[in-house]
Amino acid sequence: MNMNVNIAGVKWKNPVTVASGTFGSGEEFSEFVDLNKLGAITTKGVADVPWAGNPTPRVAEVYGGMMNAIGLQNPGIDLFCERDIPYLQKYDTKIIVNVCGHAPEEYFRVVERLADEPIDMMEINISCPNVNAGFLAFGQDAKNVEKLTADIKKIAKQPIIMKLTPNVTDITEIAKAAEAGGADAISLINTLTGMKIDINRKTFALANKTGGVSGPIVKPVAVRMVYQAAHAVNIPIIGMGGIASAEDAIEFILAGASAVSVGTANFHNPAVTMEVIDGIEAYMKKNGFENVADMVGIVE
Amino acid sequence: MNMNVNIAGVKWKNPVTVASGTFGSGEEFSEFVDLNKLGAITTKGVADVPWAGNPTPRVAEVYGGMMNAIGLQNPGIDLFCERDIPYLQKYDTKIIVNVCGHAPEEYFRVVERLADEPIDMMEINISCPNVNAGFLAFGQDAKNVEKLTADIKKIAKQPIIMKLTPNVTDITEIAKAAEAGGADAISLINTLTGMKIDINRKTFALANKTGGVSGPIVKPVAVRMVYQAAHAVNIPIIGMGGIASAEDAIEFILAGASAVSVGTANFHNPAVTMEVIDGIEAYMKKNGFENVADMVGIVE
Amino acid sequence: MADKKKEQAMVVSQEQIADGIFSMWIHTEAAQSARPGQFISMYTKDATKLLPRPISICEINKEDSRLRVVYRVTGENTGTEEFSKLKTGDAIPIIGPLGNGFPFEAAEGKKVFLMGGGIGVPPILELAKQMKCDKKQIVVGYRDAQTFLKEEFEQNGELYISTENGSVGTTGNVMDAIRENGLEADMIYACGPTPMLRAIKQYAEEHKIVCYISLEERMACGIGACLGCVCKTKEKDAHSNVCNKRICKDGPVFLATEVEI
Amino acid sequence: MADKKKEQAMVVSQEQIADGIFSMWIHTEAAQSARPGQFISMYTKDATKLLPRPISICEINKEDSRLRVVYRVTGENTGTEEFSKLKTGDAIPIIGPLGNGFPFEAAEGKKVFLMGGGIGVPPILELAKQMKCDKKQIVVGYRDAQTFLKEEFEQNGELYISTENGSVGTTGNVMDAIRENGLEADMIYACGPTPMLRAIKQYAEEHKIVCYISLEERMACGIGACLGCVCKTKEKDAHSNVCNKRICKDGPVFLATEVEI
Ligand SMILES: Cc1cc2nc3c(=O)[nH]c(=O)nc-3n(C[C@H](O)[C@H](O)[C@H](O)COP(=O)(O)OP(=O)(O)OC[C@H]3O[C@@H](n4cnc5c(N)ncnc54)[C@H](O)[C@@H]3O)c2cc1C
Ligand SMILES: Cc1cc2nc3c(=O)[nH]c(=O)nc-3n(C[C@H](O)[C@H](O)[C@H](O)COP(=O)(O)OP(=O)(O)OC[C@H]3O[C@@H](n4cnc5c(N)ncnc54)[C@H](O)[C@@H]3O)c2cc1C
Ligand SMILES: Cc1cc2nc3c(=O)[nH]c(=O)nc-3n(C[C@H](O)[C@H](O)[C@H](O)COP(=O)(O)O)c2cc1C
Ligand SMILES: Cc1cc2nc3c(=O)[nH]c(=O)nc-3n(C[C@H](O)[C@H](O)[C@H](O)COP(=O)(O)O)c2cc1C
Ligand code: FES
Ligand code: FES
């Protein structure tokens, strides 16, 4: 059974990583998960300078999922390079650094700073709905996406994954823009923008009013978008949105994802990634797949 | 306690109707629900001529909701006017006819045909994602929406509700377009486009591949969009998407909906609408609201 | 009006009668008006599973207000798996009886095949019990020796069995059983997987005999409102105004000649 | 490494000790390393409720590997309502112990206030049990006469009670109880609603005494990964590199002077 996947020239030992922001820098989960077993670790988003994030409450439970408006709190790229990258290097797994910013220049600074760091890939989060509330995120406009991707590609030394927001009319348009800009891969979906009102307190559940919806409830939309994107572009896709079991992960792979990320499910069961990896292998055995790559996109 | 609401000049006895397509023509539910108790009955979509709809399977269960790709099967406006409207007239409730079409002319024919029928409002479904697969629906383009609304308003004799799709980047843009076109009200959300893959059979759960996601899992997105739309337009909003209890309905009302529709929940509990109505009244009592209209949009 | 409702039926007894096949008696008002070939919508208590599971009525006991259902557990974490864990006294939310049922009265004086295959076998039992006809030939097909409901069938007609692996009765399917035993009929009632129904429909056409078949489709409402569960019809249907009928409301039993399968 | 896990703890006993307040003993490995002021994440079995419920450890019994939690049922259809229905022998999924706990060792030789309010009262019990200090003054505030855990507190220090409706002890809040009884201390440990903690923090500042407070916030991971549960800090925090600390990981107990509440 061959679980290896090749994502834009980077060989992962299996197709399972974690969704940015749901796994800290990896360290927080190291007591629960053998980090060596993961195909890759995707870190929380990091910006050029430290960000304090949004006021609390920042998280809320909703039926079958959650909402967050963390607001991309992060320690800034300098401390991140000093502390978090060396920590992850101790493990035999690929390192994907998720990058965020308010404006192109902020992204560039982080990408430049990371150029000579021992990381394997970068994931560019152009889709956080919680920053610059009131404005549409970069990632909702195809022209922005193509330009930003192209500009980042000029300075990046590692393969670039553009992470797409699902809050768009036509995901294929955005996926194609990322590809046209030279993205090495795309990942999707980021969170769906939602709202929860506490009818007893007559106020919003989140201080930020809106937040990003994640967890099992977003899976049907996520699978659809991965499928559509897979039929629109020729670069690999990292699929995510509600994956909580091997079955969920396989659904994304059959729809066209070359790899998958597990997010919110880590909060319900910190060891879920191990179960997902083992479950994919069991499915391959049962269904006669030699290579996990042979499963990608076979449901058309 | 005053449960009356005034939606574009039409007085409903309470703010609760049913979501189009989930309640047949009303008759199918009459054994379970006292139709006289509903604020309004919204019929399934009707087109100028009969439509056969999509191949089966047309429905699939997903975690916390369902997907459908009925494909707007309907008996055509002539039989509808002959049979379904007279049936509904027997009840003391408002009649809202949901109208669908593949092209503007098809909508016009239905709207014209309904002009002299004893119905109270029309809801224009410009958002069905299951028709013309591969093309974006009318409702995803603001210019289309404004033009179609304006053209329909020219010939319609009853107030017009434009029903918006959530599969858009910016719901406020579409809501404003409907208002600019002269819509008397808007309703949202229609279904989110999703996909489900059966990993054992290695095929799509729906013959149509994609389908519309509905039920509790869409509520956070629906509440957010209702809130955003309520802050973008001055016409009344009929809110829906995952309402399965009075608490859910109240969440939409506090977010800015003047009335609400109950959809998928009817399949889980055919009498749910009665519980929603009674529960809203109980909440008003407990929270000291004299008029249901006083609750609309108070969480800002 | 507004007299039907989702009710909390009560589990009277439950037993496993074959690998993955369970038989449950429930106490329910629905028993009073139930007919063979009708079904009930059974609901799970898992808050993430919202749609009904349509399950055929296998036996009716009006006196004690009881219905029997026989169903297959289709996998892990399914609604049917949840049902299989219910114990005597547990509540189970249902709606029913639903659908039209078999027009068994039409069989009077006729030589009849009552045919069932796989998990389509159960509804044939109550049909056999209520049917009055000249010659009641029950032809049921199973995968293997787990011929659930066999004893009950033997008490209600002439029983012919086919099994795919040949362990009991005719090796093959129900059509093979008819051929092997040289059976004849002038009317058919059948329930089972689509390939079996297709073969039966063709047989009925060739032999020019009236044939009723019970169909299956994914359902959302179960009461005719959502148009999820349609089948194609040969002629335009008066209600839908297109060539579609609703299996939950207009069926599940149809004249084989009126539907395209 | 990878030695912690979500475990299935077992309910040893459960009783209601006041209106809507339940006390549960569970059998869990977590008892071995637990400290007063730490909490556990309790998970519901409702597949629609995915996030943990953080609940403070109220008592620790290492010998029998047991923890006690005392919690309020916050409403209908909540996770805590589900917990309240658990019976002896039932499994309950938990992660823990989590957080830092009270640094009770620092109290040695000191005159101490151990203060709790409302549903912040429970963690004070194990704290009182483990603390060795010169003068152990337990000051706890309740809404009314339902002074749950009162007997246990009486056995572990000098007990002062305030009730909002004046039915027991001082009428008012815990600060009123201190004033009314003319109490003094040179160290404070407190847990309770934010307004109470604010008042205590101010009191400690005025009296220039060291004060530890236990904070609450909505959590998603409970283990420091999601940054959902932060509180504002006065100085830049070394880990976050901003003026935020994680309540689940860096807390829930903080020096009152280091956080802004
Ligand atoms: C009229 C009718 C009568 C039936 N009678 C019986 C019977 O007597 N005994 C029996 O074992 N089975 C019967 N079935 C099939 C039975 O409905 C399904 O096996 C059952 O719904 C599967 O549910 P699940 O919880 O096991 O599967 P899940 O996979 O959890 O079901 C998910 C969804 O798909 C639907 N679904 C899955 N399989 C089918 C199917 N084959 N047909 C229709 N819906 C399906 C479920 O109802 C549910 O909404 C009947 C079906 C119909 C339409
Ligand atoms: C460190 C810490 C220790 C706590 N110790 C106790 C205790 O010993 N006894 C006790 O009764 N309560 C305690 N609480 C509060 C307790 O966590 C909430 O009352 C509980 O989570 C509510 O869950 P629910 O299922 O009743 O409500 P739901 O409304 O179903 O909860 C929905 C979501 O909101 C979260 N939530 C709701 N209220 C709170 C709250 N006040 N604080 C944090 N999260 C909340 C839940 O965890 C869940 O994720 C503590 C909170 C924290 C942060
Ligand atoms: C608490 C939280 C924090 C997140 N932070 C980030 C982030 O920093 N960068 C990012 O690209 N996505 C972030 N996301 C989005 C996830 O990476 C993922 O795209 C999304 O949650 C959908 O997957 P899931 O349903 O498996 O959680 C965050 C999600 C959650 C729940
Ligand atoms: C089976 C089904 C059929 C539907 N048919 C229509 C339709 O004909 N016209 C329409 O405007 N919306 C239709 N809808 C969308 C619903 O009216 C509603 O907008 C959506 O389901 C969200 O509400 P819910 O989550 O309460 O179901 C349909 C939904 C379902 C589930
Ligand atoms: S299931 Fe809704 S019409 Fe049959
Ligand atoms: S709850 Fe995730 S960091 Fe505290």
XYZ file of C-alpha atoms in Angstrom, chain C residues 1 21 68 73 98 135 153 215:
8
model
C -58.173 17.458 8.873
C -31.948 -8.700 9.338
C -44.358 -5.819 12.284
C -29.159 -2.963 8.829
C -48.179 5.615 3.990
C -54.053 -20.501 -5.948
C -44.903 -18.146 4.381
C -40.946 0.263 -6.084
